[in-house]
């Protein structure tokens, strides 16, 4: 079957409308992709195109980003509750949730706090609040934006209207292959975060880290298979992240490195990510 571009997707959950992309036939096993900062569901576009003949895939713009409406709360447990309701409403076939960056934190929260709504899960390129090596990540001077975004009021004033310059800094610094994040996508992402709701939401993801740490403090045994993906050029040791996740209850977690990739693996190395997802599922 010839590959086609993912198509627009819309859903309403408890009165909140969200937007995103979908690809593949709904008769196939489903994958729900959750993006990170500073991106949208578009970050999974190439991966979805590569896998569309085998899976039914949705990549939503998280609540409050782009045209997706806000929800009350930006902590990961609240977002995970929204995602669980979306999964319940859509009644997907044997669903898998795959989250990148902030979306990976939401995926962990979904597994920890709600009845298992998925058969498997994938967490990509992220540390999880309260889970080793979280404290070491926070101390890393290259992760300066964690502390900056937590300052009340000031980031809004400095970021507003400068989203494109700020986001380009992250892409160019954290990606091993920055040209893989296209000019089109860079501009789309800047547009998606330019309104007040999106700016408030995205800063809220970081400002609620202390609450996330508290929410993740209890260790719950989670026995479903989980794949942790990390770019081989992404700073940090894979074994440290796997140790923390296993210690925190993910008994079935395995790790794979994405070759020739930094932090933005779904866009930097879509073929490798698609292959690893296919092998895992």
PDB file of N, CA, C and O in Angstrom, residues 65-132:
ATOM      1  N   UNK A  65      -2.224  23.334  23.719  1.00  0.00           N
ATOM      2  CA  UNK A  65      -1.211  23.615  22.696  1.00  0.00           C
ATOM      3  C   UNK A  65      -1.880  23.723  21.332  1.00  0.00           C
ATOM      4  O   UNK A  65      -2.731  22.906  20.983  1.00  0.00           O
ATOM      5  N   UNK A  66      -1.468  24.728  20.549  1.00  0.00           N
ATOM      6  CA  UNK A  66      -2.064  24.925  19.230  1.00  0.00           C
ATOM      7  C   UNK A  66      -3.543  25.228  19.352  1.00  0.00           C
ATOM      8  O   UNK A  66      -3.967  26.076  20.131  1.00  0.00           O
ATOM      9  N   UNK A  67      -4.355  24.494  18.594  1.00  0.00           N
ATOM     10  CA  UNK A  67      -5.810  24.691  18.658  1.00  0.00           C
ATOM     11  C   UNK A  67      -6.474  23.823  19.716  1.00  0.00           C
ATOM     12  O   UNK A  67      -7.681  23.963  19.957  1.00  0.00           O
ATOM     13  N   UNK A  68      -5.727  22.912  20.349  1.00  0.00           N
ATOM     14  CA  UNK A  68      -6.309  22.082  21.399  1.00  0.00           C
ATOM     15  C   UNK A  68      -6.656  22.937  22.608  1.00  0.00           C
ATOM     16  O   UNK A  68      -5.857  23.768  23.044  1.00  0.00           O
ATOM     17  N   UNK A  69      -7.840  22.731  23.131  1.00  0.00           N
ATOM     18  CA  UNK A  69      -8.302  23.550  24.242  1.00  0.00           C
ATOM     19  C   UNK A  69      -7.613  23.163  25.546  1.00  0.00           C
ATOM     20  O   UNK A  69      -7.165  22.035  25.726  1.00  0.00           O
ATOM     21  N   UNK A  70      -7.565  24.123  26.464  1.00  0.00           N
ATOM     22  CA  UNK A  70      -6.941  23.905  27.770  1.00  0.00           C
ATOM     23  C   UNK A  70      -7.784  22.972  28.638  1.00  0.00           C
ATOM     24  O   UNK A  70      -8.997  22.850  28.442  1.00  0.00           O
ATOM     25  N   UNK A  71      -7.125  22.350  29.606  1.00  0.00           N
ATOM     26  CA  UNK A  71      -7.813  21.674  30.688  1.00  0.00           C
ATOM     27  C   UNK A  71      -7.361  22.313  31.996  1.00  0.00           C
ATOM     28  O   UNK A  71      -6.411  23.094  32.023  1.00  0.00           O
ATOM     29  N   UNK A  72      -8.059  21.999  33.062  1.00  0.00           N
ATOM     30  CA  UNK A  72      -7.691  22.551  34.366  1.00  0.00           C
ATOM     31  C   UNK A  72      -6.560  21.732  34.955  1.00  0.00           C
ATOM     32  O   UNK A  72      -6.747  20.606  35.397  1.00  0.00           O
ATOM     33  N   UNK A  73      -5.352  22.284  34.918  1.00  0.00           N
ATOM     34  CA  UNK A  73      -4.196  21.588  35.471  1.00  0.00           C
ATOM     35  C   UNK A  73      -3.187  21.229  34.405  1.00  0.00           C
ATOM     36  O   UNK A  73      -3.542  20.767  33.318  1.00  0.00           O
ATOM     37  N   UNK A  74      -1.905  21.444  34.732  1.00  0.00           N
ATOM     38  CA  UNK A  74      -0.820  21.090  33.816  1.00  0.00           C
ATOM     39  C   UNK A  74       0.124  20.054  34.429  1.00  0.00           C
ATOM     40  O   UNK A  74       1.143  19.724  33.839  1.00  0.00           O
ATOM     41  N   UNK A  75      -0.208  19.566  35.631  1.00  0.00           N
ATOM     42  CA  UNK A  75       0.584  18.474  36.198  1.00  0.00           C
ATOM     43  C   UNK A  75       0.330  17.223  35.372  1.00  0.00           C
ATOM     44  O   UNK A  75      -0.697  17.078  34.694  1.00  0.00           O
ATOM     45  N   UNK A  76       1.276  16.284  35.403  1.00  0.00           N
ATOM     46  CA  UNK A  76       1.218  15.142  34.502  1.00  0.00           C
ATOM     47  C   UNK A  76       0.091  14.167  34.848  1.00  0.00           C
ATOM     48  O   UNK A  76      -0.446  13.497  33.967  1.00  0.00           O
ATOM     49  N   UNK A  77      -0.280  14.102  36.128  1.00  0.00           N
ATOM     50  CA  UNK A  77      -1.380  13.223  36.528  1.00  0.00           C
ATOM     51  C   UNK A  77      -2.704  13.721  35.947  1.00  0.00           C
ATOM     52  O   UNK A  77      -3.531  12.925  35.483  1.00  0.00           O
ATOM     53  N   UNK A  78      -2.911  15.030  35.951  1.00  0.00           N
ATOM     54  CA  UNK A  78      -4.128  15.590  35.377  1.00  0.00           C
ATOM     55  C   UNK A  78      -4.183  15.356  33.873  1.00  0.00           C
ATOM     56  O   UNK A  78      -5.231  14.997  33.325  1.00  0.00           O
ATOM     57  N   UNK A  79      -3.054  15.545  33.197  1.00  0.00           N
ATOM     58  CA  UNK A  79      -3.018  15.290  31.750  1.00  0.00           C
ATOM     59  C   UNK A  79      -3.231  13.810  31.477  1.00  0.00           C
ATOM     60  O   UNK A  79      -3.934  13.428  30.534  1.00  0.00           O
ATOM     61  N   UNK A  80      -2.645  12.947  32.309  1.00  0.00           N
ATOM     62  CA  UNK A  80      -2.812  11.503  32.137  1.00  0.00           C
ATOM     63  C   UNK A  80      -4.271  11.095  32.300  1.00  0.00           C
ATOM     64  O   UNK A  80      -4.758  10.208  31.583  1.00  0.00           O
ATOM     65  N   UNK A  81      -4.990  11.728  33.228  1.00  0.00           N
ATOM     66  CA  UNK A  81      -6.413  11.438  33.399  1.00  0.00           C
ATOM     67  C   UNK A  81      -7.187  11.800  32.135  1.00  0.00           C
ATOM     68  O   UNK A  81      -8.108  11.075  31.717  1.00  0.00           O
ATOM     69  N   UNK A  82      -6.807  12.913  31.510  1.00  0.00           N
ATOM     70  CA  UNK A  82      -7.424  13.313  30.243  1.00  0.00           C
ATOM     71  C   UNK A  82      -7.138  12.272  29.155  1.00  0.00           C
ATOM     72  O   UNK A  82      -8.030  11.884  28.392  1.00  0.00           O
ATOM     73  N   UNK A  83      -5.900  11.819  29.096  1.00  0.00           N
ATOM     74  CA  UNK A  83      -5.514  10.818  28.085  1.00  0.00           C
ATOM     75  C   UNK A  83      -6.267   9.510  28.318  1.00  0.00           C
ATOM     76  O   UNK A  83      -6.731   8.867  27.370  1.00  0.00           O
ATOM     77  N   UNK A  84      -6.414   9.113  29.583  1.00  0.00           N
ATOM     78  CA  UNK A  84      -7.158   7.892  29.871  1.00  0.00           C
ATOM     79  C   UNK A  84      -8.603   8.004  29.391  1.00  0.00           C
ATOM     80  O   UNK A  84      -9.150   7.066  28.803  1.00  0.00           O
ATOM     81  N   UNK A  85      -9.214   9.161  29.626  1.00  0.00           N
ATOM     82  CA  UNK A  85     -10.592   9.349  29.182  1.00  0.00           C
ATOM     83  C   UNK A  85     -10.675   9.322  27.662  1.00  0.00           C
ATOM     84  O   UNK A  85     -11.628   8.777  27.090  1.00  0.00           O
ATOM     85  N   UNK A  86      -9.685   9.908  26.992  1.00  0.00           N
ATOM     86  CA  UNK A  86      -9.639   9.860  25.528  1.00  0.00           C
ATOM     87  C   UNK A  86      -9.572   8.416  25.047  1.00  0.00           C
ATOM     88  O   UNK A  86     -10.299   8.018  24.123  1.00  0.00           O
ATOM     89  N   UNK A  87      -8.710   7.613  25.676  1.00  0.00           N
ATOM     90  CA  UNK A  87      -8.600   6.204  25.295  1.00  0.00           C
ATOM     91  C   UNK A  87      -9.922   5.473  25.501  1.00  0.00           C
ATOM     92  O   UNK A  87     -10.348   4.678  24.653  1.00  0.00           O
ATOM     93  N   UNK A  88     -10.570   5.748  26.609  1.00  0.00           N
ATOM     94  CA  UNK A  88     -11.854   5.107  26.886  1.00  0.00           C
ATOM     95  C   UNK A  88     -12.910   5.509  25.862  1.00  0.00           C
ATOM     96  O   UNK A  88     -13.684   4.671  25.383  1.00  0.00           O
ATOM     97  N   UNK A  89     -12.940   6.795  25.523  1.00  0.00           N
ATOM     98  CA  UNK A  89     -13.947   7.294  24.578  1.00  0.00           C
ATOM     99  C   UNK A  89     -13.744   6.722  23.183  1.00  0.00           C
ATOM    100  O   UNK A  89     -14.715   6.412  22.481  1.00  0.00           O
ATOM    101  N   UNK A  90     -12.491   6.585  22.774  1.00  0.00           N
ATOM    102  CA  UNK A  90     -12.201   6.131  21.410  1.00  0.00           C
ATOM    103  C   UNK A  90     -12.297   4.624  21.257  1.00  0.00           C
ATOM    104  O   UNK A  90     -12.440   4.118  20.139  1.00  0.00           O
ATOM    105  N   UNK A  91     -12.207   3.895  22.370  1.00  0.00           N
ATOM    106  CA  UNK A  91     -12.319   2.431  22.334  1.00  0.00           C
ATOM    107  C   UNK A  91     -11.382   1.834  21.282  1.00  0.00           C
ATOM    108  O   UNK A  91     -11.793   1.062  20.399  1.00  0.00           O
ATOM    109  N   UNK A  92     -10.104   2.173  21.388  1.00  0.00           N
ATOM    110  CA  UNK A  92      -9.112   1.761  20.396  1.00  0.00           C
ATOM    111  C   UNK A  92      -8.773   0.276  20.531  1.00  0.00           C
ATOM    112  O   UNK A  92      -8.955  -0.334  21.585  1.00  0.00           O
ATOM    113  N   UNK A  93      -8.244  -0.272  19.457  1.00  0.00           N
ATOM    114  CA  UNK A  93      -7.886  -1.688  19.400  1.00  0.00           C
ATOM    115  C   UNK A  93      -6.536  -1.924  20.070  1.00  0.00           C
ATOM    116  O   UNK A  93      -5.503  -1.519  19.557  1.00  0.00           O
ATOM    117  N   UNK A  94      -6.551  -2.585  21.242  1.00  0.00           N
ATOM    118  CA  UNK A  94      -5.324  -3.002  21.929  1.00  0.00           C
ATOM    119  C   UNK A  94      -4.301  -1.864  21.979  1.00  0.00           C
ATOM    120  O   UNK A  94      -3.172  -1.997  21.511  1.00  0.00           O
ATOM    121  N   UNK A  95      -4.658  -0.729  22.572  1.00  0.00           N
ATOM    122  CA  UNK A  95      -3.849   0.484  22.405  1.00  0.00           C
ATOM    123  C   UNK A  95      -2.499   0.457  23.124  1.00  0.00           C
ATOM    124  O   UNK A  95      -2.331  -0.177  24.166  1.00  0.00           O
ATOM    125  N   UNK A  96      -1.582   1.200  22.536  1.00  0.00           N
ATOM    126  CA  UNK A  96      -0.254   1.457  23.086  1.00  0.00           C
ATOM    127  C   UNK A  96      -0.110   2.968  23.176  1.00  0.00           C
ATOM    128  O   UNK A  96      -0.549   3.689  22.277  1.00  0.00           O
ATOM    129  N   UNK A  97       0.483   3.465  24.264  1.00  0.00           N
ATOM    130  CA  UNK A  97       0.773   4.901  24.370  1.00  0.00           C
ATOM    131  C   UNK A  97       2.270   5.103  24.279  1.00  0.00           C
ATOM    132  O   UNK A  97       3.052   4.377  24.920  1.00  0.00           O
ATOM    133  N   UNK A  98       2.676   6.066  23.453  1.00  0.00           N
ATOM    134  CA  UNK A  98       4.095   6.369  23.254  1.00  0.00           C
ATOM    135  C   UNK A  98       4.299   7.855  23.461  1.00  0.00           C
ATOM    136  O   UNK A  98       3.755   8.675  22.717  1.00  0.00           O
ATOM    137  N   UNK A  99       5.068   8.227  24.490  1.00  0.00           N
ATOM    138  CA  UNK A  99       5.259   9.628  24.807  1.00  0.00           C
ATOM    139  C   UNK A  99       6.706  10.058  24.718  1.00  0.00           C
ATOM    140  O   UNK A  99       7.608   9.341  25.164  1.00  0.00           O
ATOM    141  N   UNK A 100       6.931  11.231  24.159  1.00  0.00           N
ATOM    142  CA  UNK A 100       8.268  11.805  24.020  1.00  0.00           C
ATOM    143  C   UNK A 100       8.398  13.016  24.933  1.00  0.00           C
ATOM    144  O   UNK A 100       7.490  13.847  25.010  1.00  0.00           O
ATOM    145  N   UNK A 101       9.520  13.119  25.687  1.00  0.00           N
ATOM    146  CA  UNK A 101       9.798  14.294  26.505  1.00  0.00           C
ATOM    147  C   UNK A 101       8.653  14.477  27.518  1.00  0.00           C
ATOM    148  O   UNK A 101       8.386  13.574  28.297  1.00  0.00           O
ATOM    149  N   UNK A 102       7.964  15.618  27.539  1.00  0.00           N
ATOM    150  CA  UNK A 102       6.844  15.814  28.458  1.00  0.00           C
ATOM    151  C   UNK A 102       5.805  14.709  28.272  1.00  0.00           C
ATOM    152  O   UNK A 102       5.231  14.198  29.244  1.00  0.00           O
ATOM    153  N   UNK A 103       5.582  14.304  27.037  1.00  0.00           N
ATOM    154  CA  UNK A 103       4.644  13.214  26.766  1.00  0.00           C
ATOM    155  C   UNK A 103       5.071  11.906  27.405  1.00  0.00           C
ATOM    156  O   UNK A 103       4.231  11.082  27.778  1.00  0.00           O
ATOM    157  N   UNK A 104       6.393  11.704  27.559  1.00  0.00           N
ATOM    158  CA  UNK A 104       6.887  10.518  28.255  1.00  0.00           C
ATOM    159  C   UNK A 104       6.580  10.565  29.738  1.00  0.00           C
ATOM    160  O   UNK A 104       6.274   9.536  30.361  1.00  0.00           O
ATOM    161  N   UNK A 105       6.659  11.773  30.320  1.00  0.00           N
ATOM    162  CA  UNK A 105       6.292  11.933  31.728  1.00  0.00           C
ATOM    163  C   UNK A 105       4.804  11.620  31.926  1.00  0.00           C
ATOM    164  O   UNK A 105       4.413  10.991  32.914  1.00  0.00           O
ATOM    165  N   UNK A 106       3.979  12.072  30.988  1.00  0.00           N
ATOM    166  CA  UNK A 106       2.542  11.793  31.047  1.00  0.00           C
ATOM    167  C   UNK A 106       2.295  10.294  30.914  1.00  0.00           C
ATOM    168  O   UNK A 106       1.449   9.724  31.617  1.00  0.00           O
ATOM    169  N   UNK A 107       3.039   9.645  30.048  1.00  0.00           N
ATOM    170  CA  UNK A 107       2.893   8.200  29.866  1.00  0.00           C
ATOM    171  C   UNK A 107       3.203   7.461  31.153  1.00  0.00           C
ATOM    172  O   UNK A 107       2.477   6.539  31.552  1.00  0.00           O
ATOM    173  N   UNK A 108       4.277   7.845  31.836  1.00  0.00           N
ATOM    174  CA  UNK A 108       4.614   7.218  33.121  1.00  0.00           C
ATOM    175  C   UNK A 108       3.480   7.431  34.120  1.00  0.00           C
ATOM    176  O   UNK A 108       3.088   6.492  34.832  1.00  0.00           O
ATOM    177  N   UNK A 109       2.942   8.636  34.181  1.00  0.00           N
ATOM    178  CA  UNK A 109       1.855   8.929  35.115  1.00  0.00           C
ATOM    179  C   UNK A 109       0.616   8.112  34.784  1.00  0.00           C
ATOM    180  O   UNK A 109      -0.095   7.639  35.685  1.00  0.00           O
ATOM    181  N   UNK A 110       0.343   7.938  33.511  1.00  0.00           N
ATOM    182  CA  UNK A 110      -0.793   7.123  33.081  1.00  0.00           C
ATOM    183  C   UNK A 110      -0.658   5.698  33.610  1.00  0.00           C
ATOM    184  O   UNK A 110      -1.618   5.104  34.113  1.00  0.00           O
ATOM    185  N   UNK A 111       0.545   5.146  33.515  1.00  0.00           N
ATOM    186  CA  UNK A 111       0.780   3.778  33.982  1.00  0.00           C
ATOM    187  C   UNK A 111       0.666   3.684  35.497  1.00  0.00           C
ATOM    188  O   UNK A 111       0.153   2.699  36.033  1.00  0.00           O
ATOM    189  N   UNK A 112       1.151   4.697  36.186  1.00  0.00           N
ATOM    190  CA  UNK A 112       1.226   4.622  37.640  1.00  0.00           C
ATOM    191  C   UNK A 112      -0.111   4.893  38.332  1.00  0.00           C
ATOM    192  O   UNK A 112      -0.415   4.284  39.360  1.00  0.00           O
ATOM    193  N   UNK A 113      -0.913   5.776  37.784  1.00  0.00           N
ATOM    194  CA  UNK A 113      -2.064   6.282  38.529  1.00  0.00           C
ATOM    195  C   UNK A 113      -3.422   5.777  38.055  1.00  0.00           C
ATOM    196  O   UNK A 113      -4.429   6.032  38.724  1.00  0.00           O
ATOM    197  N   UNK A 114      -3.484   5.079  36.947  1.00  0.00           N
ATOM    198  CA  UNK A 114      -4.780   4.698  36.408  1.00  0.00           C
ATOM    199  C   UNK A 114      -4.804   3.207  36.071  1.00  0.00           C
ATOM    200  O   UNK A 114      -3.762   2.611  35.791  1.00  0.00           O
ATOM    201  N   UNK A 115      -5.993   2.597  36.084  1.00  0.00           N
ATOM    202  CA  UNK A 115      -6.089   1.183  35.702  1.00  0.00           C
ATOM    203  C   UNK A 115      -5.463   0.998  34.328  1.00  0.00           C
ATOM    204  O   UNK A 115      -5.643   1.850  33.454  1.00  0.00           O
ATOM    205  N   UNK A 116      -4.728  -0.079  34.125  1.00  0.00           N
ATOM    206  CA  UNK A 116      -3.988  -0.233  32.864  1.00  0.00           C
ATOM    207  C   UNK A 116      -4.880  -0.057  31.634  1.00  0.00           C
ATOM    208  O   UNK A 116      -5.664  -0.943  31.308  1.00  0.00           O
ATOM    209  N   UNK A 117      -4.795   1.117  30.980  1.00  0.00           N
ATOM    210  CA  UNK A 117      -5.622   1.354  29.801  1.00  0.00           C
ATOM    211  C   UNK A 117      -4.924   0.920  28.513  1.00  0.00           C
ATOM    212  O   UNK A 117      -5.474   1.072  27.436  1.00  0.00           O
ATOM    213  N   UNK A 118      -3.681   0.443  28.641  1.00  0.00           N
ATOM    214  CA  UNK A 118      -2.891   0.094  27.458  1.00  0.00           C
ATOM    215  C   UNK A 118      -2.243  -1.275  27.655  1.00  0.00           C
ATOM    216  O   UNK A 118      -2.087  -1.752  28.775  1.00  0.00           O
ATOM    217  N   UNK A 119      -1.885  -1.895  26.544  1.00  0.00           N
ATOM    218  CA  UNK A 119      -1.239  -3.208  26.600  1.00  0.00           C
ATOM    219  C   UNK A 119       0.272  -3.087  26.720  1.00  0.00           C
ATOM    220  O   UNK A 119       0.934  -3.952  27.295  1.00  0.00           O
ATOM    221  N   UNK A 120       0.822  -2.007  26.172  1.00  0.00           N
ATOM    222  CA  UNK A 120       2.251  -1.717  26.237  1.00  0.00           C
ATOM    223  C   UNK A 120       2.426  -0.213  26.231  1.00  0.00           C
ATOM    224  O   UNK A 120       1.490   0.536  25.916  1.00  0.00           O
ATOM    225  N   UNK A 121       3.635   0.252  26.572  1.00  0.00           N
ATOM    226  CA  UNK A 121       3.906   1.688  26.567  1.00  0.00           C
ATOM    227  C   UNK A 121       5.336   1.945  26.123  1.00  0.00           C
ATOM    228  O   UNK A 121       6.215   1.089  26.279  1.00  0.00           O
ATOM    229  N   UNK A 122       5.542   3.143  25.576  1.00  0.00           N
ATOM    230  CA  UNK A 122       6.860   3.567  25.110  1.00  0.00           C
ATOM    231  C   UNK A 122       7.139   4.951  25.678  1.00  0.00           C
ATOM    232  O   UNK A 122       6.292   5.848  25.586  1.00  0.00           O
ATOM    233  N   UNK A 123       8.302   5.114  26.300  1.00  0.00           N
ATOM    234  CA  UNK A 123       8.731   6.392  26.865  1.00  0.00           C
ATOM    235  C   UNK A 123      10.025   6.789  26.160  1.00  0.00           C
ATOM    236  O   UNK A 123      10.972   6.005  26.114  1.00  0.00           O
ATOM    237  N   UNK A 124      10.067   7.991  25.607  1.00  0.00           N
ATOM    238  CA  UNK A 124      11.200   8.404  24.780  1.00  0.00           C
ATOM    239  C   UNK A 124      11.870   9.667  25.307  1.00  0.00           C
ATOM    240  O   UNK A 124      11.191  10.642  25.641  1.00  0.00           O
ATOM    241  N   UNK A 125      13.185   9.646  25.341  1.00  0.00           N
ATOM    242  CA  UNK A 125      14.015  10.848  25.501  1.00  0.00           C
ATOM    243  C   UNK A 125      13.551  11.741  26.646  1.00  0.00           C
ATOM    244  O   UNK A 125      13.357  12.938  26.462  1.00  0.00           O
ATOM    245  N   UNK A 126      13.415  11.175  27.830  1.00  0.00           N
ATOM    246  CA  UNK A 126      12.989  12.015  28.940  1.00  0.00           C
ATOM    247  C   UNK A 126      13.433  11.428  30.263  1.00  0.00           C
ATOM    248  O   UNK A 126      13.714  10.227  30.363  1.00  0.00           O
ATOM    249  N   UNK A 127      13.507  12.299  31.269  1.00  0.00           N
ATOM    250  CA  UNK A 127      13.597  11.885  32.659  1.00  0.00           C
ATOM    251  C   UNK A 127      12.212  12.054  33.267  1.00  0.00           C
ATOM    252  O   UNK A 127      11.428  12.888  32.815  1.00  0.00           O
ATOM    253  N   UNK A 128      11.904  11.274  34.286  1.00  0.00           N
ATOM    254  CA  UNK A 128      10.582  11.309  34.912  1.00  0.00           C
ATOM    255  C   UNK A 128      10.709  11.964  36.285  1.00  0.00           C
ATOM    256  O   UNK A 128      11.566  11.565  37.082  1.00  0.00           O
ATOM    257  N   UNK A 129       9.895  12.965  36.591  1.00  0.00           N
ATOM    258  CA  UNK A 129       9.975  13.629  37.906  1.00  0.00           C
ATOM    259  C   UNK A 129       9.904  12.648  39.066  1.00  0.00           C
ATOM    260  O   UNK A 129       8.998  11.815  39.137  1.00  0.00           O
ATOM    261  N   UNK A 130      10.901  12.746  39.954  1.00  0.00           N
ATOM    262  CA  UNK A 130      10.940  11.894  41.132  1.00  0.00           C
ATOM    263  C   UNK A 130      11.537  10.524  40.917  1.00  0.00           C
ATOM    264  O   UNK A 130      11.657   9.747  41.860  1.00  0.00           O
ATOM    265  N   UNK A 131      11.923  10.208  39.672  1.00  0.00           N
ATOM    266  CA  UNK A 131      12.472   8.891  39.342  1.00  0.00           C
ATOM    267  C   UNK A 131      13.927   9.075  38.920  1.00  0.00           C
ATOM    268  O   UNK A 131      14.230   9.888  38.048  1.00  0.00           O
ATOM    269  N   UNK A 132      14.829   8.335  39.540  1.00  0.00           N
ATOM    270  CA  UNK A 132      16.249   8.459  39.193  1.00  0.00           C
ATOM    271  C   UNK A 132      16.449   8.333  37.687  1.00  0.00           C
ATOM    272  O   UNK A 132      15.767   7.530  37.034  1.00  0.00           O
TER     273      UNK A 132
END
